[in-house]
Amino acid sequence: MIPTDRALAAITARLQAAGIEAPRREARLILAAALGTNAAGLMARDAVDEALYETLVARRAAREPLAYITGTREFWGLSFAVSQATLIPRPDTETLVEAVLESGLKPGNVLDLGTGTGCLLLAVLHECPGAFGVGVDINPAAAALARRNAQSLNLARRAAFITGSWAAALGGKFDLVLSNPPYIEHADIPALMPEVAAYEPAMALDGGADGLFAYRAIIADLPRILNPDGLAVLELGAGQAISVAALANAAGFSCQLRCDLAGTERAALLKFCK
C-alpha cells in the first residue's frame, strides 16, 4: 500500500512521459476506475494497493484510449458503455443532435446507420419521447453493445438494433435518418493519433480512397428510406462539406451545413428538393 497522493503523482509522471495530454486528470480517472469509485471516493482513500491499478496505467501509457480502459464515455450528458467494437463517442458528434433539435422536426421514427454505441440514436430518442428508433451496424458486437446501452438508459422499448450493411436490409421509410459514417481517407489512417489508429475499429474509420464511400451508399438509399418531408443528418469530416453537398444535390436533395464548436463544418442536413 502507498499513500494515494504518491500513487497519483507516480501515475501522472508515467502518463506525462508517454505523451498523454492532461496526465493529472487522467491519473485520477484511472485510479478511481481501478478502485471502483468516483473522484470523491478516491480522495477519501488514504492509501491504495499498486497492484490494483498497475495494469490500467500500463494500458494507458501504451496509448490505449481511456474510454476503453474505463469502459464508459459520456455523450449528450448520458453515460454509454464502450468497447473496441465501436468508435468512442466524441463531443463533435453532439452537433448532429443539436441540428435535429433546432430543425423543429418531430420524428415518429428514426434510423441510425452505423450506430456503434448507439449514442447518436439514443441521445435523439432521449430528447424526442414520442419517437421509435432503429440502429444498424455491420458489426454484431456493436449492435449488441448499443442494445445494452438502450437498456441501461431505459430506452429499450423504443429502440431496436440490427446487424446489416447500411440500409440494405430495411423496408419502409423514416422521418429522420442519422449517420456518423466512416470518413477518414484510407491513406491517412496510419498518421492518426495512436489512440485512434491503433485501437479504434478500422471499419468505423476507413472511408475509402477519398473518404466518401459511405456517403455514396447512404445518399443513394435516401430516396427509398426517407419520408418526403423527412430529414437526414450526416456527420462530416473536415473539408468534406463541398463533396458531400455535391453528392446530395445530384441525388435530388438540398444540403445545409452546421458547424461544431471549433467552427468545422460538421453536420450536413439533407432534405428532398421541393
PDB file of C-alpha atoms in Angstrom:
ATOM      1  CA  MET A   1       0.000   0.000   0.000  1.00  0.00           C
ATOM      2  CA  ILE A   2       1.175   3.502  -0.789  1.00  0.00           C
ATOM      3  CA  PRO A   3      -0.353   6.901   0.011  1.00  0.00           C
ATOM      4  CA  THR A   4      -2.969   7.957  -2.528  1.00  0.00           C
ATOM      5  CA  ASP A   5      -1.234  11.249  -3.309  1.00  0.00           C
ATOM      6  CA  ARG A   6       2.028   9.417  -4.059  1.00  0.00           C
ATOM      7  CA  ALA A   7       0.167   6.979  -6.316  1.00  0.00           C
ATOM      8  CA  LEU A   8      -1.422   9.853  -8.222  1.00  0.00           C
ATOM      9  CA  ALA A   9       1.947  11.576  -8.617  1.00  0.00           C
ATOM     10  CA  ALA A  10       3.571   8.392  -9.911  1.00  0.00           C
ATOM     11  CA  ILE A  11       0.753   7.673 -12.377  1.00  0.00           C
ATOM     12  CA  THR A  12       0.778  11.267 -13.584  1.00  0.00           C
ATOM     13  CA  ALA A  13       4.522  11.099 -14.255  1.00  0.00           C
ATOM     14  CA  ARG A  14       4.159   7.890 -16.280  1.00  0.00           C
ATOM     15  CA  LEU A  15       1.327   9.274 -18.370  1.00  0.00           C
ATOM     16  CA  GLN A  16       3.170  12.539 -18.976  1.00  0.00           C
ATOM     17  CA  ALA A  17       6.242  10.604 -20.138  1.00  0.00           C
ATOM     18  CA  ALA A  18       4.009   8.660 -22.550  1.00  0.00           C
ATOM     19  CA  GLY A  19       2.775  11.911 -24.140  1.00  0.00           C
ATOM     20  CA  ILE A  20      -0.716  11.891 -22.641  1.00  0.00           C
ATOM     21  CA  GLU A  21      -2.470  15.255 -22.517  1.00  0.00           C
ATOM     22  CA  ALA A  22      -3.892  16.264 -19.104  1.00  0.00           C
ATOM     23  CA  PRO A  23      -1.997  13.457 -17.332  1.00  0.00           C
ATOM     24  CA  ARG A  24      -3.093  14.510 -13.821  1.00  0.00           C
ATOM     25  CA  ARG A  25      -6.767  14.398 -14.764  1.00  0.00           C
ATOM     26  CA  GLU A  26      -6.399  11.018 -16.425  1.00  0.00           C
ATOM     27  CA  ALA A  27      -4.412   9.684 -13.474  1.00  0.00           C
ATOM     28  CA  ARG A  28      -7.357  10.464 -11.194  1.00  0.00           C
ATOM     29  CA  LEU A  29      -9.828   8.805 -13.564  1.00  0.00           C
ATOM     30  CA  ILE A  30      -7.718   5.683 -13.966  1.00  0.00           C
ATOM     31  CA  LEU A  31      -7.123   5.311 -10.250  1.00  0.00           C
ATOM     32  CA  ALA A  32     -10.811   5.846  -9.483  1.00  0.00           C
ATOM     33  CA  ALA A  33     -11.772   3.223 -12.089  1.00  0.00           C
ATOM     34  CA  ALA A  34      -9.256   0.759 -10.681  1.00  0.00           C
ATOM     35  CA  LEU A  35     -10.713   1.198  -7.207  1.00  0.00           C
ATOM     36  CA  GLY A  36     -14.310   1.098  -8.395  1.00  0.00           C
ATOM     37  CA  THR A  37     -15.098   4.546  -7.056  1.00  0.00           C
ATOM     38  CA  ASN A  38     -15.516   8.157  -8.156  1.00  0.00           C
ATOM     39  CA  ALA A  39     -13.432  11.289  -7.595  1.00  0.00           C
ATOM     40  CA  ALA A  40     -14.917  11.908  -4.139  1.00  0.00           C
ATOM     41  CA  GLY A  41     -14.361   8.308  -3.106  1.00  0.00           C
ATOM     42  CA  LEU A  42     -10.811   8.421  -4.387  1.00  0.00           C
ATOM     43  CA  MET A  43      -9.891  11.406  -2.265  1.00  0.00           C
ATOM     44  CA  ALA A  44     -11.296   9.637   0.792  1.00  0.00           C
ATOM     45  CA  ARG A  45      -8.686   6.895   0.375  1.00  0.00           C
ATOM     46  CA  ASP A  46      -5.523   7.413   2.418  1.00  0.00           C
ATOM     47  CA  ALA A  47      -3.639   4.599   0.688  1.00  0.00           C
ATOM     48  CA  VAL A  48      -4.037   2.291  -2.309  1.00  0.00           C
ATOM     49  CA  ASP A  49      -2.622  -1.027  -3.481  1.00  0.00           C
ATOM     50  CA  GLU A  50      -0.366  -0.621  -6.534  1.00  0.00           C
ATOM     51  CA  ALA A  51      -1.464  -3.991  -7.882  1.00  0.00           C
ATOM     52  CA  LEU A  52      -5.000  -2.690  -8.343  1.00  0.00           C
ATOM     53  CA  TYR A  53      -4.068  -0.040 -10.880  1.00  0.00           C
ATOM     54  CA  GLU A  54      -0.813  -1.138 -12.478  1.00  0.00           C
ATOM     55  CA  THR A  55      -2.417  -2.925 -15.435  1.00  0.00           C
ATOM     56  CA  LEU A  56      -4.700   0.008 -16.237  1.00  0.00           C
ATOM     57  CA  VAL A  57      -1.852   2.508 -16.083  1.00  0.00           C
ATOM     58  CA  ALA A  58       0.278   0.351 -18.381  1.00  0.00           C
ATOM     59  CA  ARG A  59      -2.559   0.180 -20.898  1.00  0.00           C
ATOM     60  CA  ARG A  60      -2.979   3.955 -20.945  1.00  0.00           C
ATOM     61  CA  ALA A  61       0.777   4.527 -21.170  1.00  0.00           C
ATOM     62  CA  ALA A  62       0.660   2.323 -24.289  1.00  0.00           C
ATOM     63  CA  ARG A  63      -1.841   4.915 -25.642  1.00  0.00           C
ATOM     64  CA  GLU A  64      -4.953   2.771 -25.336  1.00  0.00           C
ATOM     65  CA  PRO A  65      -7.870   5.220 -25.108  1.00  0.00           C
ATOM     66  CA  LEU A  66      -9.062   5.994 -21.601  1.00  0.00           C
ATOM     67  CA  ALA A  67     -12.665   5.199 -22.550  1.00  0.00           C
ATOM     68  CA  TYR A  68     -11.733   1.627 -23.470  1.00  0.00           C
ATOM     69  CA  ILE A  69      -9.933   1.265 -20.148  1.00  0.00           C
ATOM     70  CA  THR A  70     -12.776   2.594 -18.015  1.00  0.00           C
ATOM     71  CA  GLY A  71     -15.439   1.087 -20.290  1.00  0.00           C
ATOM     72  CA  THR A  72     -17.602   4.214 -20.410  1.00  0.00           C
ATOM     73  CA  ARG A  73     -17.900   7.570 -22.136  1.00  0.00           C
ATOM     74  CA  GLU A  74     -20.339  10.428 -21.670  1.00  0.00           C
ATOM     75  CA  PHE A  75     -22.277  11.758 -24.652  1.00  0.00           C
ATOM     76  CA  TRP A  76     -25.070  14.340 -24.536  1.00  0.00           C
ATOM     77  CA  GLY A  77     -24.984  14.081 -20.735  1.00  0.00           C
ATOM     78  CA  LEU A  78     -25.685  10.336 -20.883  1.00  0.00           C
ATOM     79  CA  SER A  79     -23.340   7.508 -19.929  1.00  0.00           C
ATOM     80  CA  PHE A  80     -22.531   4.946 -22.635  1.00  0.00           C
ATOM     81  CA  ALA A  81     -20.671   1.677 -22.383  1.00  0.00           C
ATOM     82  CA  VAL A  82     -17.914   1.433 -24.998  1.00  0.00           C
ATOM     83  CA  SER A  83     -15.752  -1.355 -26.365  1.00  0.00           C
ATOM     84  CA  GLN A  84     -13.204  -1.833 -29.113  1.00  0.00           C
ATOM     85  CA  ALA A  85     -16.083  -2.920 -31.357  1.00  0.00           C
ATOM     86  CA  THR A  86     -17.148   0.724 -31.603  1.00  0.00           C
ATOM     87  CA  LEU A  87     -15.815   4.214 -32.046  1.00  0.00           C
ATOM     88  CA  ILE A  88     -15.607   6.246 -28.858  1.00  0.00           C
ATOM     89  CA  PRO A  89     -18.374   8.899 -28.806  1.00  0.00           C
ATOM     90  CA  ARG A  90     -16.990  12.388 -29.355  1.00  0.00           C
ATOM     91  CA  PRO A  91     -18.308  15.842 -28.477  1.00  0.00           C
ATOM     92  CA  ASP A  92     -18.222  16.866 -32.170  1.00  0.00           C
ATOM     93  CA  THR A  93     -20.994  14.348 -32.884  1.00  0.00           C
ATOM     94  CA  GLU A  94     -23.290  16.176 -30.469  1.00  0.00           C
ATOM     95  CA  THR A  95     -23.535  18.763 -33.263  1.00  0.00           C
ATOM     96  CA  LEU A  96     -25.873  16.350 -35.063  1.00  0.00           C
ATOM     97  CA  VAL A  97     -28.192  16.098 -32.052  1.00  0.00           C
ATOM     98  CA  GLU A  98     -28.278  19.883 -31.792  1.00  0.00           C
ATOM     99  CA  ALA A  99     -29.058  20.148 -35.502  1.00  0.00           C
ATOM    100  CA  VAL A 100     -32.005  17.755 -35.182  1.00  0.00           C
ATOM    101  CA  LEU A 101     -33.479  19.622 -32.230  1.00  0.00           C
ATOM    102  CA  GLU A 102     -33.055  23.023 -33.859  1.00  0.00           C
ATOM    103  CA  SER A 103     -34.637  21.796 -37.110  1.00  0.00           C
ATOM    104  CA  GLY A 104     -38.022  21.626 -35.397  1.00  0.00           C
ATOM    105  CA  LEU A 105     -38.648  18.113 -36.743  1.00  0.00           C
ATOM    106  CA  LYS A 106     -40.794  15.891 -34.502  1.00  0.00           C
ATOM    107  CA  PRO A 107     -39.873  12.448 -35.792  1.00  0.00           C
ATOM    108  CA  GLY A 108     -42.090   9.456 -35.249  1.00  0.00           C
ATOM    109  CA  ASN A 109     -39.379   7.071 -36.325  1.00  0.00           C
ATOM    110  CA  VAL A 110     -35.609   7.418 -36.570  1.00  0.00           C
ATOM    111  CA  LEU A 111     -32.931   5.403 -38.367  1.00  0.00           C
ATOM    112  CA  ASP A 112     -29.255   5.460 -37.366  1.00  0.00           C
ATOM    113  CA  LEU A 113     -26.866   3.921 -39.892  1.00  0.00           C
ATOM    114  CA  GLY A 114     -23.547   2.717 -38.448  1.00  0.00           C
ATOM    115  CA  THR A 115     -24.902   3.068 -34.923  1.00  0.00           C
ATOM    116  CA  GLY A 116     -21.812   1.952 -32.961  1.00  0.00           C
ATOM    117  CA  THR A 117     -22.542   2.512 -29.271  1.00  0.00           C
ATOM    118  CA  GLY A 118     -25.978   3.816 -30.203  1.00  0.00           C
ATOM    119  CA  CYS A 119     -25.066   7.204 -28.747  1.00  0.00           C
ATOM    120  CA  LEU A 120     -26.464   9.293 -31.594  1.00  0.00           C
ATOM    121  CA  LEU A 121     -29.775   7.455 -31.869  1.00  0.00           C
ATOM    122  CA  LEU A 122     -30.288   7.152 -28.118  1.00  0.00           C
ATOM    123  CA  ALA A 123     -29.496  10.821 -27.484  1.00  0.00           C
ATOM    124  CA  VAL A 124     -32.127  11.807 -30.055  1.00  0.00           C
ATOM    125  CA  LEU A 125     -34.680   9.382 -28.583  1.00  0.00           C
ATOM    126  CA  HIS A 126     -33.932  10.805 -25.139  1.00  0.00           C
ATOM    127  CA  GLU A 127     -34.871  14.253 -26.475  1.00  0.00           C
ATOM    128  CA  CYS A 128     -37.817  13.060 -28.606  1.00  0.00           C
ATOM    129  CA  PRO A 129     -40.014  10.982 -26.273  1.00  0.00           C
ATOM    130  CA  GLY A 130     -42.573  10.181 -28.968  1.00  0.00           C
ATOM    131  CA  ALA A 131     -40.073   8.583 -31.356  1.00  0.00           C
ATOM    132  CA  PHE A 132     -39.029   4.985 -32.016  1.00  0.00           C
ATOM    133  CA  GLY A 133     -35.582   4.252 -33.418  1.00  0.00           C
ATOM    134  CA  VAL A 134     -33.712   1.585 -35.358  1.00  0.00           C
ATOM    135  CA  GLY A 135     -29.928   1.349 -35.236  1.00  0.00           C
ATOM    136  CA  VAL A 136     -27.973  -0.617 -37.843  1.00  0.00           C
ATOM    137  CA  ASP A 137     -24.350  -1.697 -37.643  1.00  0.00           C
ATOM    138  CA  ILE A 138     -22.367  -4.130 -39.744  1.00  0.00           C
ATOM    139  CA  ASN A 139     -20.576  -5.388 -36.620  1.00  0.00           C
ATOM    140  CA  PRO A 140     -22.792  -7.689 -34.491  1.00  0.00           C
ATOM    141  CA  ALA A 141     -20.782  -6.810 -31.375  1.00  0.00           C
ATOM    142  CA  ALA A 142     -21.511  -3.122 -31.902  1.00  0.00           C
ATOM    143  CA  ALA A 143     -25.237  -3.736 -32.361  1.00  0.00           C
ATOM    144  CA  ALA A 144     -25.271  -5.816 -29.177  1.00  0.00           C
ATOM    145  CA  LEU A 145     -23.464  -3.084 -27.230  1.00  0.00           C
ATOM    146  CA  ALA A 146     -25.917  -0.443 -28.491  1.00  0.00           C
ATOM    147  CA  ARG A 147     -28.775  -2.672 -27.342  1.00  0.00           C
ATOM    148  CA  ARG A 148     -27.261  -2.869 -23.853  1.00  0.00           C
ATOM    149  CA  ASN A 149     -26.865   0.910 -23.792  1.00  0.00           C
ATOM    150  CA  ALA A 150     -30.544   1.300 -24.666  1.00  0.00           C
ATOM    151  CA  GLN A 151     -31.426  -0.944 -21.743  1.00  0.00           C
ATOM    152  CA  SER A 152     -29.226   0.966 -19.297  1.00  0.00           C
ATOM    153  CA  LEU A 153     -30.796   4.265 -20.411  1.00  0.00           C
ATOM    154  CA  ASN A 154     -34.357   2.893 -20.129  1.00  0.00           C
ATOM    155  CA  LEU A 155     -34.878   3.293 -23.864  1.00  0.00           C
ATOM    156  CA  ALA A 156     -35.004  -0.382 -24.849  1.00  0.00           C
ATOM    157  CA  ARG A 157     -38.754  -0.314 -25.553  1.00  0.00           C
ATOM    158  CA  ARG A 158     -38.259   2.487 -28.053  1.00  0.00           C
ATOM    159  CA  ALA A 159     -35.193   1.182 -29.895  1.00  0.00           C
ATOM    160  CA  ALA A 160     -34.229  -1.843 -31.962  1.00  0.00           C
ATOM    161  CA  PHE A 161     -30.745  -2.719 -33.158  1.00  0.00           C
ATOM    162  CA  ILE A 162     -29.915  -4.968 -36.076  1.00  0.00           C
ATOM    163  CA  THR A 163     -26.842  -6.136 -37.950  1.00  0.00           C
ATOM    164  CA  GLY A 164     -26.617  -5.105 -41.565  1.00  0.00           C
ATOM    165  CA  SER A 165     -24.863  -3.119 -44.277  1.00  0.00           C
ATOM    166  CA  TRP A 166     -26.277   0.392 -44.162  1.00  0.00           C
ATOM    167  CA  ALA A 167     -29.968   0.346 -45.168  1.00  0.00           C
ATOM    168  CA  ALA A 168     -29.800  -2.674 -47.479  1.00  0.00           C
ATOM    169  CA  ALA A 169     -31.978  -4.912 -45.280  1.00  0.00           C
ATOM    170  CA  LEU A 170     -34.563  -2.266 -44.411  1.00  0.00           C
ATOM    171  CA  GLY A 171     -38.000  -1.613 -45.838  1.00  0.00           C
ATOM    172  CA  GLY A 172     -40.305   1.292 -45.078  1.00  0.00           C
ATOM    173  CA  LYS A 173     -39.490   4.951 -44.623  1.00  0.00           C
ATOM    174  CA  PHE A 174     -38.207   7.079 -41.755  1.00  0.00           C
ATOM    175  CA  ASP A 175     -38.807  10.651 -40.679  1.00  0.00           C
ATOM    176  CA  LEU A 176     -35.197  11.082 -39.615  1.00  0.00           C
ATOM    177  CA  VAL A 177     -32.048   9.333 -40.838  1.00  0.00           C
ATOM    178  CA  LEU A 178     -28.834   9.802 -38.875  1.00  0.00           C
ATOM    179  CA  SER A 179     -25.303   8.644 -39.538  1.00  0.00           C
ATOM    180  CA  ASN A 180     -21.759   9.186 -38.356  1.00  0.00           C
ATOM    181  CA  PRO A 181     -20.154   7.132 -41.130  1.00  0.00           C
ATOM    182  CA  PRO A 182     -16.503   6.230 -41.650  1.00  0.00           C
ATOM    183  CA  TYR A 183     -14.963   9.208 -43.431  1.00  0.00           C
ATOM    184  CA  ILE A 184     -11.176   9.110 -42.975  1.00  0.00           C
ATOM    185  CA  GLU A 185      -9.285   8.644 -46.217  1.00  0.00           C
ATOM    186  CA  HIS A 186      -7.634   5.230 -46.175  1.00  0.00           C
ATOM    187  CA  ALA A 187      -4.110   6.579 -46.682  1.00  0.00           C
ATOM    188  CA  ASP A 188      -4.489   8.982 -43.736  1.00  0.00           C
ATOM    189  CA  ILE A 189      -5.352   6.396 -41.077  1.00  0.00           C
ATOM    190  CA  PRO A 190      -1.758   5.388 -40.124  1.00  0.00           C
ATOM    191  CA  ALA A 191      -0.932   9.045 -39.358  1.00  0.00           C
ATOM    192  CA  LEU A 192      -3.804   9.484 -36.887  1.00  0.00           C
ATOM    193  CA  MET A 193      -3.011   9.742 -33.183  1.00  0.00           C
ATOM    194  CA  PRO A 194      -2.088   6.333 -31.696  1.00  0.00           C
ATOM    195  CA  GLU A 195      -5.293   6.098 -29.652  1.00  0.00           C
ATOM    196  CA  VAL A 196      -7.278   6.143 -32.904  1.00  0.00           C
ATOM    197  CA  ALA A 197      -5.046   4.393 -35.434  1.00  0.00           C
ATOM    198  CA  ALA A 198      -4.012   1.503 -33.188  1.00  0.00           C
ATOM    199  CA  TYR A 199      -7.173   0.909 -31.148  1.00  0.00           C
ATOM    200  CA  GLU A 200     -10.402   2.151 -32.704  1.00  0.00           C
ATOM    201  CA  PRO A 201     -12.065  -0.195 -35.241  1.00  0.00           C
ATOM    202  CA  ALA A 202     -10.770   0.332 -38.772  1.00  0.00           C
ATOM    203  CA  MET A 203     -14.151  -0.382 -40.361  1.00  0.00           C
ATOM    204  CA  ALA A 204     -15.627   2.562 -38.442  1.00  0.00           C
ATOM    205  CA  LEU A 205     -12.847   4.905 -39.595  1.00  0.00           C
ATOM    206  CA  ASP A 206     -11.965   3.937 -43.169  1.00  0.00           C
ATOM    207  CA  GLY A 207     -13.909   5.944 -45.734  1.00  0.00           C
ATOM    208  CA  GLY A 208     -12.056   4.501 -48.704  1.00  0.00           C
ATOM    209  CA  ALA A 209      -9.628   6.217 -51.042  1.00  0.00           C
ATOM    210  CA  ASP A 210     -11.423   9.584 -50.956  1.00  0.00           C
ATOM    211  CA  GLY A 211     -13.268   9.238 -47.634  1.00  0.00           C
ATOM    212  CA  LEU A 212     -16.658   9.295 -49.360  1.00  0.00           C
ATOM    213  CA  PHE A 213     -17.646   5.674 -49.979  1.00  0.00           C
ATOM    214  CA  ALA A 214     -20.148   5.560 -47.071  1.00  0.00           C
ATOM    215  CA  TYR A 215     -21.784   8.835 -48.116  1.00  0.00           C
ATOM    216  CA  ARG A 216     -22.334   7.456 -51.604  1.00  0.00           C
ATOM    217  CA  ALA A 217     -24.036   4.344 -50.208  1.00  0.00           C
ATOM    218  CA  ILE A 218     -26.209   6.242 -47.729  1.00  0.00           C
ATOM    219  CA  ILE A 219     -27.279   9.025 -50.094  1.00  0.00           C
ATOM    220  CA  ALA A 220     -28.115   6.510 -52.828  1.00  0.00           C
ATOM    221  CA  ASP A 221     -30.582   4.834 -50.451  1.00  0.00           C
ATOM    222  CA  LEU A 222     -32.174   8.017 -49.068  1.00  0.00           C
ATOM    223  CA  PRO A 223     -34.848   8.326 -51.798  1.00  0.00           C
ATOM    224  CA  ARG A 224     -36.065   4.856 -50.756  1.00  0.00           C
ATOM    225  CA  ILE A 225     -35.892   5.165 -46.960  1.00  0.00           C
ATOM    226  CA  LEU A 226     -36.575   8.845 -46.187  1.00  0.00           C
ATOM    227  CA  ASN A 227     -40.110  10.197 -45.905  1.00  0.00           C
ATOM    228  CA  PRO A 228     -40.914  13.030 -48.350  1.00  0.00           C
ATOM    229  CA  ASP A 229     -40.860  15.621 -45.565  1.00  0.00           C
ATOM    230  CA  GLY A 230     -38.067  13.884 -43.678  1.00  0.00           C
ATOM    231  CA  LEU A 231     -34.559  14.920 -42.746  1.00  0.00           C
ATOM    232  CA  ALA A 232     -31.191  13.184 -42.984  1.00  0.00           C
ATOM    233  CA  VAL A 233     -28.334  14.411 -40.799  1.00  0.00           C
ATOM    234  CA  LEU A 234     -24.856  13.136 -41.614  1.00  0.00           C
ATOM    235  CA  GLU A 235     -21.613  13.821 -39.788  1.00  0.00           C
ATOM    236  CA  LEU A 236     -18.820  15.263 -41.939  1.00  0.00           C
ATOM    237  CA  GLY A 237     -15.067  15.039 -41.747  1.00  0.00           C
ATOM    238  CA  ALA A 238     -13.062  18.242 -42.019  1.00  0.00           C
ATOM    239  CA  GLY A 239     -13.080  19.562 -45.577  1.00  0.00           C
ATOM    240  CA  GLN A 240     -15.789  17.197 -46.869  1.00  0.00           C
ATOM    241  CA  ALA A 241     -18.746  19.590 -46.941  1.00  0.00           C
ATOM    242  CA  ILE A 242     -18.469  20.544 -50.623  1.00  0.00           C
ATOM    243  CA  SER A 243     -18.094  16.936 -51.796  1.00  0.00           C
ATOM    244  CA  VAL A 244     -20.987  15.617 -49.698  1.00  0.00           C
ATOM    245  CA  ALA A 245     -23.208  18.523 -50.733  1.00  0.00           C
ATOM    246  CA  ALA A 246     -22.469  17.712 -54.381  1.00  0.00           C
ATOM    247  CA  LEU A 247     -23.448  14.067 -53.842  1.00  0.00           C
ATOM    248  CA  ALA A 248     -26.658  15.178 -52.132  1.00  0.00           C
ATOM    249  CA  ASN A 249     -27.584  17.672 -54.832  1.00  0.00           C
ATOM    250  CA  ALA A 250     -27.009  15.099 -57.570  1.00  0.00           C
ATOM    251  CA  ALA A 251     -29.426  12.731 -55.775  1.00  0.00           C
ATOM    252  CA  GLY A 252     -32.141  15.385 -55.524  1.00  0.00           C
ATOM    253  CA  PHE A 253     -31.509  16.763 -52.033  1.00  0.00           C
ATOM    254  CA  SER A 254     -30.812  20.204 -50.689  1.00  0.00           C
ATOM    255  CA  CYS A 255     -27.949  20.414 -48.227  1.00  0.00           C
ATOM    256  CA  GLN A 256     -27.489  22.760 -45.291  1.00  0.00           C
ATOM    257  CA  LEU A 257     -24.380  22.731 -43.123  1.00  0.00           C
ATOM    258  CA  ARG A 258     -23.852  23.164 -39.410  1.00  0.00           C
ATOM    259  CA  CYS A 259     -20.515  23.862 -37.714  1.00  0.00           C
ATOM    260  CA  ASP A 260     -19.253  22.364 -34.481  1.00  0.00           C
ATOM    261  CA  LEU A 261     -17.875  24.471 -31.635  1.00  0.00           C
ATOM    262  CA  ALA A 262     -14.472  24.633 -33.327  1.00  0.00           C
ATOM    263  CA  GLY A 263     -16.011  26.136 -36.468  1.00  0.00           C
ATOM    264  CA  THR A 264     -15.608  22.984 -38.577  1.00  0.00           C
ATOM    265  CA  GLU A 265     -18.499  22.118 -40.897  1.00  0.00           C
ATOM    266  CA  ARG A 266     -19.577  19.002 -39.021  1.00  0.00           C
ATOM    267  CA  ALA A 267     -23.157  18.175 -39.997  1.00  0.00           C
ATOM    268  CA  ALA A 268     -24.941  18.019 -43.345  1.00  0.00           C
ATOM    269  CA  LEU A 269     -28.739  18.370 -43.212  1.00  0.00           C
ATOM    270  CA  LEU A 270     -30.361  16.832 -46.275  1.00  0.00           C
ATOM    271  CA  LYS A 271     -33.954  17.292 -47.442  1.00  0.00           C
ATOM    272  CA  PHE A 272     -35.723  16.468 -50.668  1.00  0.00           C
ATOM    273  CA  CYS A 273     -35.642  19.393 -53.074  1.00  0.00           C
ATOM    274  CA  LYS A 274     -39.087  20.906 -53.457  1.00  0.00           C
TER     275      LYS A 274
END
